[in-house]
Coordinates of C-alpha atoms in Angstrom, one line a residue:
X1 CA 0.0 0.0 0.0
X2 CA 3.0 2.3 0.7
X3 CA 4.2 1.8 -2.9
X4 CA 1.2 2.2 -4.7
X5 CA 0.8 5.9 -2.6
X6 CA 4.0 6.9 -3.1
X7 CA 3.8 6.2 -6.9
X8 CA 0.7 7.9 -7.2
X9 CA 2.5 11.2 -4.8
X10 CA 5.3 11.3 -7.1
X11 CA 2.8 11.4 -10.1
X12 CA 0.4 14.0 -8.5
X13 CA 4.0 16.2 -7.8
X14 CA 4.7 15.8 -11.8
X15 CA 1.1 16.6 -13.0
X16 CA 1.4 19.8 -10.7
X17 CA 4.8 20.8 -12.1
X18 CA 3.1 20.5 -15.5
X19 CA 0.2 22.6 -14.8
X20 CA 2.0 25.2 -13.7
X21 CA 4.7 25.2 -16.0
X22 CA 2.0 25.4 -18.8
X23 CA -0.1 28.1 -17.4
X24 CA 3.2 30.4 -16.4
X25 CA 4.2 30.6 -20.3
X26 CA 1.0 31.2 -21.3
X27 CA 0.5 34.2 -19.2
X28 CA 3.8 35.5 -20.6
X29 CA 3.2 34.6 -24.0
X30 CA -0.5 36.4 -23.9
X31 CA 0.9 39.6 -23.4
X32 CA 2.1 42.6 -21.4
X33 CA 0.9 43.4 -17.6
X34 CA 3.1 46.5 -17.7
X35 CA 1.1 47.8 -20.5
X36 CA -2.7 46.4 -19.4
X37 CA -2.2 47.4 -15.4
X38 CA -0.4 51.3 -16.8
X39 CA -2.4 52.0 -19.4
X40 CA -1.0 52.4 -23.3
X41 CA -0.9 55.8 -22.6
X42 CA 1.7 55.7 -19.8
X43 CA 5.1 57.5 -20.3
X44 CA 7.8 54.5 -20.7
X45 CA 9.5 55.8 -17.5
X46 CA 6.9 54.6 -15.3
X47 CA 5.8 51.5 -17.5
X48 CA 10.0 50.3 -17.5
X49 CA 10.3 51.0 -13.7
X50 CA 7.0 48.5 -13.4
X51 CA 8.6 45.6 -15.1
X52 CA 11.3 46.1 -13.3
X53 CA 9.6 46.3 -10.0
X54 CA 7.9 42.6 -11.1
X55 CA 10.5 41.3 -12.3
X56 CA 9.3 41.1 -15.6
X57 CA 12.6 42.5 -16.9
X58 CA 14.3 39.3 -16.2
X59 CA 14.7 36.1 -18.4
X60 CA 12.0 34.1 -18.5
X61 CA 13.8 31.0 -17.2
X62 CA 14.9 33.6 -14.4
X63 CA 11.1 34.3 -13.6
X64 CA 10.4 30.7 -13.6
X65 CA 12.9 29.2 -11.2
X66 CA 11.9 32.1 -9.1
X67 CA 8.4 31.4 -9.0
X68 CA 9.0 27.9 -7.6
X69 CA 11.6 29.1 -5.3
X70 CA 9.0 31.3 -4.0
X71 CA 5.7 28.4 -4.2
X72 CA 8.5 26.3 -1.7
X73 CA 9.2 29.2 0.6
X74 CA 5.4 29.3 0.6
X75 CA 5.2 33.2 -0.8
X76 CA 2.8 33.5 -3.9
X77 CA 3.9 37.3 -4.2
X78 CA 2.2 40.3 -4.2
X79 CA -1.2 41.3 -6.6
X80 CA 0.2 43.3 -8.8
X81 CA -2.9 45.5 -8.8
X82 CA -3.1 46.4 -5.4
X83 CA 0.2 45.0 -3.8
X84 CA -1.7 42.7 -1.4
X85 CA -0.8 39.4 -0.8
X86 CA -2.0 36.7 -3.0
X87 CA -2.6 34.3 -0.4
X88 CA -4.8 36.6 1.7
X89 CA -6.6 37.4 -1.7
X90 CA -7.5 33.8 -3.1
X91 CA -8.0 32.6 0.7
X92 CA -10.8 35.2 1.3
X93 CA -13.0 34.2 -1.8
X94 CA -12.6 30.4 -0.6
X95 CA -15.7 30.4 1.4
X96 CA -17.5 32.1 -1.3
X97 CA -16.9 29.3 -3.8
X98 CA -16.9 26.6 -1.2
X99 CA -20.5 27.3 -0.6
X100 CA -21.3 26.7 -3.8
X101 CA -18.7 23.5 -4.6
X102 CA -20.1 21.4 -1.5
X103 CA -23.9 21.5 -1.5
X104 CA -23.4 21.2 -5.4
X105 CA -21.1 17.7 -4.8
X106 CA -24.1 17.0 -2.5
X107 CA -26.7 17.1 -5.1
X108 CA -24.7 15.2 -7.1
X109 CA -24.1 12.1 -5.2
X110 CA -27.4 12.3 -3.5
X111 CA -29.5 12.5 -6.6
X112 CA -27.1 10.9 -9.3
X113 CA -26.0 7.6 -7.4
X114 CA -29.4 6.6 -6.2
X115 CA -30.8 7.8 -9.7
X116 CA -28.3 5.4 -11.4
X117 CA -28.7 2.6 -9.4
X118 CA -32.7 2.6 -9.2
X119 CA -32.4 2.8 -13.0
X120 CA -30.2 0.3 -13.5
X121 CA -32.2 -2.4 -11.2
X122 CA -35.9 -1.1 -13.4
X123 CA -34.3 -1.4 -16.7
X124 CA -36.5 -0.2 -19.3
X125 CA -38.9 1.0 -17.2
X126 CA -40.7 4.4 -17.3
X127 CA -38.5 5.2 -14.6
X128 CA -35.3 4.7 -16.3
X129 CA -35.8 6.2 -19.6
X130 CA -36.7 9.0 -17.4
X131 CA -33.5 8.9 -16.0
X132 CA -31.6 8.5 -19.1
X133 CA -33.8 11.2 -20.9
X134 CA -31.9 13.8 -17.7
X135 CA -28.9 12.4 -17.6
X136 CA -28.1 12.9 -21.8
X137 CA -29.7 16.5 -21.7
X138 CA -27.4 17.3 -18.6
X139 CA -24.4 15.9 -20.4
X140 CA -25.0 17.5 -23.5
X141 CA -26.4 21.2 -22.3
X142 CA -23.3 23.3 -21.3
X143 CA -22.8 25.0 -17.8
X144 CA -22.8 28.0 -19.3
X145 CA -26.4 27.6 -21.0
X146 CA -27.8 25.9 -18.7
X147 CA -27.5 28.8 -16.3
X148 CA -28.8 31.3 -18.5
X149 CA -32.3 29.0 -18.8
X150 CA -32.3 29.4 -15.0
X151 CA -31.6 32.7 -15.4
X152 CA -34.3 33.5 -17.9
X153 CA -36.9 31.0 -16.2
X154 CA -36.4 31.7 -12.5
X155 CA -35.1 35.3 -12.1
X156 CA -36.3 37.3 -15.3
X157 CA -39.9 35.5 -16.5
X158 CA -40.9 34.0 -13.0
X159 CA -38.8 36.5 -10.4
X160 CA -38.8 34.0 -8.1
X161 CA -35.0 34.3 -7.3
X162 CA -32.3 37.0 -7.6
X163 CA -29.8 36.4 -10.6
X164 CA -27.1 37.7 -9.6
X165 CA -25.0 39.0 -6.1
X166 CA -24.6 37.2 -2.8
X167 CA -27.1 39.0 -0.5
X168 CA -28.5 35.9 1.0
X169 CA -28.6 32.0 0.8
X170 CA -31.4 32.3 -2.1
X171 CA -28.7 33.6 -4.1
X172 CA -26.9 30.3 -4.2
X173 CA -29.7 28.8 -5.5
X174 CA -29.3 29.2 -8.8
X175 CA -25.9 28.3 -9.1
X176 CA -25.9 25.6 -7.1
X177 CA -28.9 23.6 -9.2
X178 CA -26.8 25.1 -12.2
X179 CA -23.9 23.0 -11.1
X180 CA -25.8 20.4 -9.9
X181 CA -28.1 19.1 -12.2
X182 CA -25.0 18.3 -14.5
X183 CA -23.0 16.5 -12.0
X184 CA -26.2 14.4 -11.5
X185 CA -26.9 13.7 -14.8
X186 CA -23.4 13.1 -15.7
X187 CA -22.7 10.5 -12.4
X188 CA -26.3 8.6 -12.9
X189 CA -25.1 7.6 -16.8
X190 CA -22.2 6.5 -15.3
X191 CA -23.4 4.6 -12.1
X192 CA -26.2 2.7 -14.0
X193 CA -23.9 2.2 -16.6
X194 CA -21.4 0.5 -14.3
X195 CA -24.0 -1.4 -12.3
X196 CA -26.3 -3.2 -15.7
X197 CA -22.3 -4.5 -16.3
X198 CA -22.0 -6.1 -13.1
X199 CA -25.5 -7.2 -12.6
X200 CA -24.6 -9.6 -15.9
X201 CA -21.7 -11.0 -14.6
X202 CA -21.8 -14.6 -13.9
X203 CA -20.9 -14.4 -9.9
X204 CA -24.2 -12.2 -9.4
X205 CA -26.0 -15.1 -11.1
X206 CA -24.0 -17.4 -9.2
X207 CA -25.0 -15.6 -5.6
X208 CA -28.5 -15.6 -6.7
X209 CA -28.7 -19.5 -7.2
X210 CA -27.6 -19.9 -3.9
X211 CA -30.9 -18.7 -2.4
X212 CA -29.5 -15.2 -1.8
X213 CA -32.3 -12.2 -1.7
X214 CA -32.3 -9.8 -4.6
X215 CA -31.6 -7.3 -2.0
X216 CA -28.6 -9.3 -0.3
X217 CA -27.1 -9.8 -3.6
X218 CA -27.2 -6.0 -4.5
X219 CA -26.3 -4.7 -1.7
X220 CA -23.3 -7.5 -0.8
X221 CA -22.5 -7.9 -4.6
X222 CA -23.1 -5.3 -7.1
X223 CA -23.1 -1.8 -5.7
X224 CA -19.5 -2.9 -3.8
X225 CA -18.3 -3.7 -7.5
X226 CA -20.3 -0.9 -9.8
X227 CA -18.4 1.2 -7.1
X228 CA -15.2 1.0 -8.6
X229 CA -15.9 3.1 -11.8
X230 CA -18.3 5.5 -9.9
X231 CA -15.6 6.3 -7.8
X232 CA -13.7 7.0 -11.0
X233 CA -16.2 9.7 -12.1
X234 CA -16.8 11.3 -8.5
X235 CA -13.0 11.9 -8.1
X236 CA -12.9 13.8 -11.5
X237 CA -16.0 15.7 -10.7
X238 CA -14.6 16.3 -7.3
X239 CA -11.4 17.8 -8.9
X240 CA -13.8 19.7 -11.5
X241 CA -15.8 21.6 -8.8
X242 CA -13.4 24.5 -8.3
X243 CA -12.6 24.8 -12.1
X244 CA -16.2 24.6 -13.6
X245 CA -17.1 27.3 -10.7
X246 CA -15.4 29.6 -12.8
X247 CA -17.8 29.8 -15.5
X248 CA -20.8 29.7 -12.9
X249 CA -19.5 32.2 -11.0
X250 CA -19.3 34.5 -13.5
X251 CA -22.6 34.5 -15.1
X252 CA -24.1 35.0 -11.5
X253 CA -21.5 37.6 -10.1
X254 CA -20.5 35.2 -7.5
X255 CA -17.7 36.6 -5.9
X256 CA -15.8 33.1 -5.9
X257 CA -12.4 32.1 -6.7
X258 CA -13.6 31.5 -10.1
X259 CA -14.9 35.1 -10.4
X260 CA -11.5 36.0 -9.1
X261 CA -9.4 34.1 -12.0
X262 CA -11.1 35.7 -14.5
X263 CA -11.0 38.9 -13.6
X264 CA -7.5 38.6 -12.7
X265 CA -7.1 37.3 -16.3
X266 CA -8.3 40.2 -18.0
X267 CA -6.5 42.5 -15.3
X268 CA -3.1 40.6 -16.2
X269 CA -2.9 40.5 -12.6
X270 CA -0.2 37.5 -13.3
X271 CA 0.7 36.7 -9.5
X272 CA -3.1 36.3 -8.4
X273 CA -3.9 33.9 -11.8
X274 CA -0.6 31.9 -10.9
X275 CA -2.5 30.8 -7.0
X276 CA -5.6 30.3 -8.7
X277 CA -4.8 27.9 -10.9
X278 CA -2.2 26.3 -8.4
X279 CA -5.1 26.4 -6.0
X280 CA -7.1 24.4 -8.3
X281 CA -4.5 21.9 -10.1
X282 CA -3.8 20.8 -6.1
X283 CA -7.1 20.3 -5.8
X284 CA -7.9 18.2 -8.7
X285 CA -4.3 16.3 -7.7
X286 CA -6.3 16.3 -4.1
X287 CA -9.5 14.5 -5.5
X288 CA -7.1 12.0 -7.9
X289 CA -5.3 10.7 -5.0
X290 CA -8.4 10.4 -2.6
X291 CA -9.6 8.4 -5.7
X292 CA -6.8 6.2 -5.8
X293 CA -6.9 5.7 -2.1
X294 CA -10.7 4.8 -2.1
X295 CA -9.4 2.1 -5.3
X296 CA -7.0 0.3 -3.1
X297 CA -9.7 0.0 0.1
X298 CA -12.4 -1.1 -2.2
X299 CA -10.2 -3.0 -4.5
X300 CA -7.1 -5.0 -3.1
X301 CA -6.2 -5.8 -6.2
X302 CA -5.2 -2.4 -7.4
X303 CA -2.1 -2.7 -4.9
X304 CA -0.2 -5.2 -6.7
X305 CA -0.6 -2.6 -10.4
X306 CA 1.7 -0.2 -8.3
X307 CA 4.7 -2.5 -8.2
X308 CA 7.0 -3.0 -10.8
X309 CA 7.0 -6.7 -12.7
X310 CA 9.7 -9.5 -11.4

């Protein structure tokens, strides 16, 4: 078991590296703070004296072993709009998005597991092509548009509930159906999927000619086994939560981390999009390794794929 985590460490440290390798060339290929933060129309005095103030003067292999230096020394650096610390900045929107992100995992477990599994054991019924009906139109209707139906629907034809702003709890509700339906949808495909394969295998056949209840063999047999690829899916969506709140942030003016990259990507504000997405690569490196964890408990099997071949 030590192996297999210790593999699985050394290839969450690589994917991070990656990440934020990619995203800190990006920013500098995508253009100039200096000139978005001054203004074109600053004299080159002041916009020189900024750069160099940054550090944006330097080599860009300079700026990049000094970014990691300073993600090990645990400083982020400053905002370069404001000069405040990054930390401070992402760390006060946390709770913003985190009150969307965890009743919106909620949903999704509590409605798409059951949803898949009830489906799954009343195939073809009314029920299940019901099922299969929302979980193809949640896969297939982006975030994005889903939440501007909501918006249209609920806020502007109905007025039922505020489309924008975080005043008060109704707020969140909007977003957080928005980002839940399509978890739901997405993880009852998935789960009913997973569980019509193992209710065909030959061992569930097997435990049911022993005189085994239907409900002793699902509940011993199947769900332990259609568990395995569920798991799969929930520790991507779990990893996805952060990053898809970016869109759904932004069409409701939640004042989220997501909110936060984006307008720190229009603002250039380099230091601030850097935690961000460092923030969110570690979690989705976070949810992959609770994953992998969850494989070797429920699965023994999966401990022996970590060692190398004798």
């Amino acid at each position: 078991m030590l192996h297999y985590l210790l593999l699985r460490l050394l290839r969450a440290a690589v994917s991070i590296v990656m990440v934020v390798t990619f995203v800190f060339v990006v920013l500098r290929l995508s253009g100039d703070p200096a000139m978005v933060i001054m203004g074109a129309d600053a004299p080159p005095e002041a916009i020189d004296a900024f750069r160099k103030a940054w550090g944006l003067d330097q080599a860009l292999w300079i700026q990049y072993f000094s970014f990691f230096e300073a993600i090990f020394s645990g400083e982020l650096g400053r905002s370069m709009r404001d000069g405040r610390d990054v930390v401070s900045v992402v760390l006060e929107r946390v709770p913003s998005t985190l009150a969307l992100t965890i009743p919106a995992f909620l949903v999704n477990l509590l409605v798409g597991v059951p949803a898949g599994v009830y489906a799954a054991l009343h195939r073809n019924s009314f029920i299940d092509r019901l099922v299969m009906v929302m979980a193809v139109t949640g896969f297939a209707v982006p975030s994005f548009i889903l939440a501007m139906l909501l918006v249209l629907i609920f806020s502007v034809s109905l007025g039922w509930l505020p489309s924008a702003g975080q005043d008060s709890w109704v707020n969140a509700i909007l977003p957080i159906a928005t980002m839940g339906f399509g978890g739901a949808a997405l993880l009852a495909r998935f789960t009913r999927s997973a569980m019509l394969e193992v209710l065909g295998q030959p061992y569930i056949r097997t435990a049911s000619a022993k005189g085994l209840s239907w409900s002793a063999v699902v509940w011993r047999h199947a769900l332990q086994n259609a568990a395995i690829p569920t798991i799969t899916i929930i520790g991507f969506m779990l990893g996805g939560l952060v990053a898809g709140a970016v869109v759904v942030e932004s069409v409701f003016s939640w004042p989220g981390v997501g909110r936060l990259l984006v307008v720190s990507v229009a603002n250039r504000d380099l230091a601030v999009v850097q935690a961000v997405v460092l923030m969110i690569a570690m979690t989705m490196v976070a949810a992959n390794m609770i994953v992998d964890v969850l494989y070797g408990l429920v699965d023994p099997r999966m401990h022996g794929q970590a060692r190398p071949a004798r």
